[in-house]
PDB file of C-alpha atoms in Angstrom:
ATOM      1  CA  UNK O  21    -126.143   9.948  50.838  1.00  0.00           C
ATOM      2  CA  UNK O  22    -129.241  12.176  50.897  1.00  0.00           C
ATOM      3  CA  UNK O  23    -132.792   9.858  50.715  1.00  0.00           C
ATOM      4  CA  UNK O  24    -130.989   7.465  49.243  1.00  0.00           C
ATOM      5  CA  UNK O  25    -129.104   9.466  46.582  1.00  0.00           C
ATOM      6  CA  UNK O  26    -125.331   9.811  46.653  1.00  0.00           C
ATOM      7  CA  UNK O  27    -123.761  13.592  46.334  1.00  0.00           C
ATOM      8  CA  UNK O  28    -120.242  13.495  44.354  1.00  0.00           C
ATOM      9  CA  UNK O  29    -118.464  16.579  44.849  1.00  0.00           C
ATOM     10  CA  UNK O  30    -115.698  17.813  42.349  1.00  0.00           C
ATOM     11  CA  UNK O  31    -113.038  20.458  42.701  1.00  0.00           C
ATOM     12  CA  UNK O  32    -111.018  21.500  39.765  1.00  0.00           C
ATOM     13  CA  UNK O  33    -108.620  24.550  39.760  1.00  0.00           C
ATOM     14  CA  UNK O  34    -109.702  27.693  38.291  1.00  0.00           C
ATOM     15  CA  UNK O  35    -106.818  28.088  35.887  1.00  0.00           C
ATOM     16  CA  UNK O  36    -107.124  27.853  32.054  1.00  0.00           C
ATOM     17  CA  UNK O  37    -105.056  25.303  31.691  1.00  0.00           C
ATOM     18  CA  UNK O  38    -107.048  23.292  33.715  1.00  0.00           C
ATOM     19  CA  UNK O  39    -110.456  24.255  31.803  1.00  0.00           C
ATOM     20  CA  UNK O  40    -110.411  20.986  29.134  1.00  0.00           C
ATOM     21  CA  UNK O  41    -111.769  19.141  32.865  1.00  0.00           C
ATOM     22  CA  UNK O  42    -114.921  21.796  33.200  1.00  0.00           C
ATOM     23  CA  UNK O  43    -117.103  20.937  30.456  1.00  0.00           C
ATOM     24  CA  UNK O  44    -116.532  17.330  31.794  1.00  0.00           C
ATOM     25  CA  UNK O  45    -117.363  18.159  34.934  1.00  0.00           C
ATOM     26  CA  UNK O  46    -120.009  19.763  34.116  1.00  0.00           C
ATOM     27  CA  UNK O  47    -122.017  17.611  32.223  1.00  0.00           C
ATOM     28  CA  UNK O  48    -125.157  15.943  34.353  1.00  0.00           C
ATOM     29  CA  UNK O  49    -124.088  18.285  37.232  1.00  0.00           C
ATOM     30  CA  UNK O  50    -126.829  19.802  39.517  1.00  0.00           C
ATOM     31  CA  UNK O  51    -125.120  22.399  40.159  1.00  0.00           C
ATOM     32  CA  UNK O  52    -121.861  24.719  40.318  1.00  0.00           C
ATOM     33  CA  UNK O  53    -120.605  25.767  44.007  1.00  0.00           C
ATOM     34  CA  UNK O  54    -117.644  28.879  42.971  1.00  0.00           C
ATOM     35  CA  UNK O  55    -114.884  29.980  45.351  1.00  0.00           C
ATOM     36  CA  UNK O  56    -113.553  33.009  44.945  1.00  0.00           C
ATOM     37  CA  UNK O  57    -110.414  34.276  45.722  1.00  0.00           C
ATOM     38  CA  UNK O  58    -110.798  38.091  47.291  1.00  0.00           C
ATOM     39  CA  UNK O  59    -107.056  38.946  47.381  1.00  0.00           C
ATOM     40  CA  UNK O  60    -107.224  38.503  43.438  1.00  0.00           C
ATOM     41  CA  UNK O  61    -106.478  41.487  41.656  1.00  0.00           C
ATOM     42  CA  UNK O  62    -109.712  41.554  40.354  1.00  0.00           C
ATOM     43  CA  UNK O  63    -112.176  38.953  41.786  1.00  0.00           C
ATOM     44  CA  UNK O  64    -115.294  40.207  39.747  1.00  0.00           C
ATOM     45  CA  UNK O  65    -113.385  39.850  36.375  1.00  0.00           C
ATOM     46  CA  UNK O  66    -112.893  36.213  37.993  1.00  0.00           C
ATOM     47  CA  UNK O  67    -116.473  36.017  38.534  1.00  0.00           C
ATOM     48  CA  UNK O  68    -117.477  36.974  34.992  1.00  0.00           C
ATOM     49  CA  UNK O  69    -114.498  34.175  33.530  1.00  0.00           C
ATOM     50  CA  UNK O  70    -116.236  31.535  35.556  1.00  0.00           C
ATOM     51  CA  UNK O  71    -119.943  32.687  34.414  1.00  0.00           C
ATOM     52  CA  UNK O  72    -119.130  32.582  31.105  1.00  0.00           C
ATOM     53  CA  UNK O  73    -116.869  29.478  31.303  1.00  0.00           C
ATOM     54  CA  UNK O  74    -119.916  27.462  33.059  1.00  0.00           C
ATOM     55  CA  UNK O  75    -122.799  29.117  31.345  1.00  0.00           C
ATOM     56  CA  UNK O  76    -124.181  26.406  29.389  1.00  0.00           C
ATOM     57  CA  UNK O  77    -124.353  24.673  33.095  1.00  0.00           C
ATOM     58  CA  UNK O  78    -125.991  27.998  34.851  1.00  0.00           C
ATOM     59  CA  UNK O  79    -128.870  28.103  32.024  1.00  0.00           C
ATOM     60  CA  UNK O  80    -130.043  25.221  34.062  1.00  0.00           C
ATOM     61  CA  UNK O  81    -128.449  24.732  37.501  1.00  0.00           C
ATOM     62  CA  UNK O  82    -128.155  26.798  40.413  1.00  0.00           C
ATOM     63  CA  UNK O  83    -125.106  27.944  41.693  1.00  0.00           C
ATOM     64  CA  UNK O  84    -123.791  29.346  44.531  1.00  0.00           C
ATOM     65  CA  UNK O  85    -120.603  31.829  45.677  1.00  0.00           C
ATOM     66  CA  UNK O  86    -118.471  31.414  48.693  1.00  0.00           C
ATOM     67  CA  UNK O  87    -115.849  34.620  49.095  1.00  0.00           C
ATOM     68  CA  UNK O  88    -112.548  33.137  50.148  1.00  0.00           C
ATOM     69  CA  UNK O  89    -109.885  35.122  52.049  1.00  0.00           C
ATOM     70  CA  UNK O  90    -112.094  38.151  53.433  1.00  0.00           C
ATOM     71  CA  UNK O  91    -110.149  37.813  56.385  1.00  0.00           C
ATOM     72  CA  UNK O  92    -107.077  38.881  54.545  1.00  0.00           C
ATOM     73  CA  UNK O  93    -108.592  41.564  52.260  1.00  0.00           C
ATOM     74  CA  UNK O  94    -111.854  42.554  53.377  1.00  0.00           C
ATOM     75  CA  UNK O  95    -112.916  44.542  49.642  1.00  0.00           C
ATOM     76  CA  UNK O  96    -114.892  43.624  48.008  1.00  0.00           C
ATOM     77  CA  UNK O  97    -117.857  43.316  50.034  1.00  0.00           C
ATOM     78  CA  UNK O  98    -120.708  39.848  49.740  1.00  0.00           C
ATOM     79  CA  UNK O  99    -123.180  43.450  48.931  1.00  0.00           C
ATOM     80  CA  UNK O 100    -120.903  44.548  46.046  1.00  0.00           C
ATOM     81  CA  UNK O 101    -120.344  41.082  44.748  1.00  0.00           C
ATOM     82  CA  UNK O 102    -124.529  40.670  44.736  1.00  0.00           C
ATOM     83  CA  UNK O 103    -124.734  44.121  42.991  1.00  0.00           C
ATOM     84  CA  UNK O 104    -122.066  43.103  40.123  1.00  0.00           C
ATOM     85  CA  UNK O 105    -124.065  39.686  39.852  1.00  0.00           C
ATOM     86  CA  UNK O 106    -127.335  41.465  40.015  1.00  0.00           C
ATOM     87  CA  UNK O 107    -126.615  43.819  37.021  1.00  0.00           C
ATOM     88  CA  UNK O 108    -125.979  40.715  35.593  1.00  0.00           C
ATOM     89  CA  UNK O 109    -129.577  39.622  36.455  1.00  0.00           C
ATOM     90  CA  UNK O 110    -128.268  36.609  38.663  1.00  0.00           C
ATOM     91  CA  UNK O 111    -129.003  36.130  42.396  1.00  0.00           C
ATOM     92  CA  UNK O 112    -127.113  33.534  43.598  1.00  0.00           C
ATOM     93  CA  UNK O 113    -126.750  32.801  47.170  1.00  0.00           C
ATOM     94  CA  UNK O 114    -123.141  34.210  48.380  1.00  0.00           C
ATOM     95  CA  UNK O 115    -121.354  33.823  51.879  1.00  0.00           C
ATOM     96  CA  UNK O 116    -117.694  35.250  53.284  1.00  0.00           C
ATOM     97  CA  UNK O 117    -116.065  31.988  53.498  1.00  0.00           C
ATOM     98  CA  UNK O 118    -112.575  29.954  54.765  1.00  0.00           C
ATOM     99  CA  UNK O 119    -112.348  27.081  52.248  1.00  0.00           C
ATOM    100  CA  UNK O 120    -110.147  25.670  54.699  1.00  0.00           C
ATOM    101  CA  UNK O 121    -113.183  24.809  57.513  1.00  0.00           C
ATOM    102  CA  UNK O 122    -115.742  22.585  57.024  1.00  0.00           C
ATOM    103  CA  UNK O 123    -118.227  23.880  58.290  1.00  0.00           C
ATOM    104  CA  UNK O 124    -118.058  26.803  55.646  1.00  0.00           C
ATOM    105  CA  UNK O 125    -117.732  23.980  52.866  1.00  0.00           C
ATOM    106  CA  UNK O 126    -120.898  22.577  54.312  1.00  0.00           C
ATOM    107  CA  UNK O 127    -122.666  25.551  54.232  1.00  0.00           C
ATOM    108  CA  UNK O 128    -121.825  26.027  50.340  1.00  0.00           C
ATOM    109  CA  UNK O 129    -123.252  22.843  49.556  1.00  0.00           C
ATOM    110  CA  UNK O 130    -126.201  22.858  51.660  1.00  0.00           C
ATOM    111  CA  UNK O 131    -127.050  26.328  50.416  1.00  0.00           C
ATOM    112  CA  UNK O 132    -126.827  24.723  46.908  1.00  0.00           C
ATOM    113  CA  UNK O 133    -129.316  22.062  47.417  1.00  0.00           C
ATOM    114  CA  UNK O 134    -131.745  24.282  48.935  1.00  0.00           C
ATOM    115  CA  UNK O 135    -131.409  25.626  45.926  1.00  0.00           C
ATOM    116  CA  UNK O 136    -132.516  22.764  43.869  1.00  0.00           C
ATOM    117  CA  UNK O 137    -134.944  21.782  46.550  1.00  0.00           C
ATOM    118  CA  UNK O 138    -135.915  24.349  49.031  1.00  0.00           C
ATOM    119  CA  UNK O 139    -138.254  21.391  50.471  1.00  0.00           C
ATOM    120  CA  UNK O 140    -134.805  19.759  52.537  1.00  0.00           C
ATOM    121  CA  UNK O 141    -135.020  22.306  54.929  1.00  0.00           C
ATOM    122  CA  UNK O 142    -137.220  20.382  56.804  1.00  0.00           C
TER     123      UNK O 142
END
């Protein structure tokens, strides 16, 4: 809990198959935490899918990016991904990540609620 409100976090996999689940998910969320994949073929063309998939959410919750797997394949950069999402006139937060340590994870989500309220800094 956070002053006395309860955070639910929800994880759904990025395939299509699986997107029925995001509008669900989406609905009443404060916001959209995305992990991307930077061995993918062609993580910014996964970026844009998930933009447009959430973008009823994003016209009125943050979001933030967390770059999974730049230990493996260090291209794309956290600056190109910010120029790409720039040109797109977004500014989201974004971080190199593992999704497999908490401490990243926890970063992602604080980073996120800064977002919605810069004022739990303190």
């Amino acid at each position: 809990t956070l002053d006395g409100h309860t955070l639910y976090l929800y994880g759904t996999p990025g395939q299509t198959r699986f997107d029925f689940m995001w509008e669900i998910l989406a609905t009443g969320s404060i916001g959209l935490i995305l992990i991307i994949d930077n061995t993918r073929p062609n993580p910014f063309k996964d970026i844009q899918f998930f933009i447009n998939a959430f973008k009823d959410l994003l016209k009125t919750a943050p979001f933030v990016i967390g770059i999974n797997k730049t230990n493996i394949k260090n291209k794309p950069t956290v600056e190109q991904y910010a120029e790409v999402l720039n040109k797109l006139g977004m500014r989201p937060p974004i971080f190199e990540i593992d999704a497999r340590k908490k401490e990243d994870v926890k970063t992602l989500i604080m980073a996120l609620l800064f977002s919605i309220d810069p004022g739990l800094e303190n």
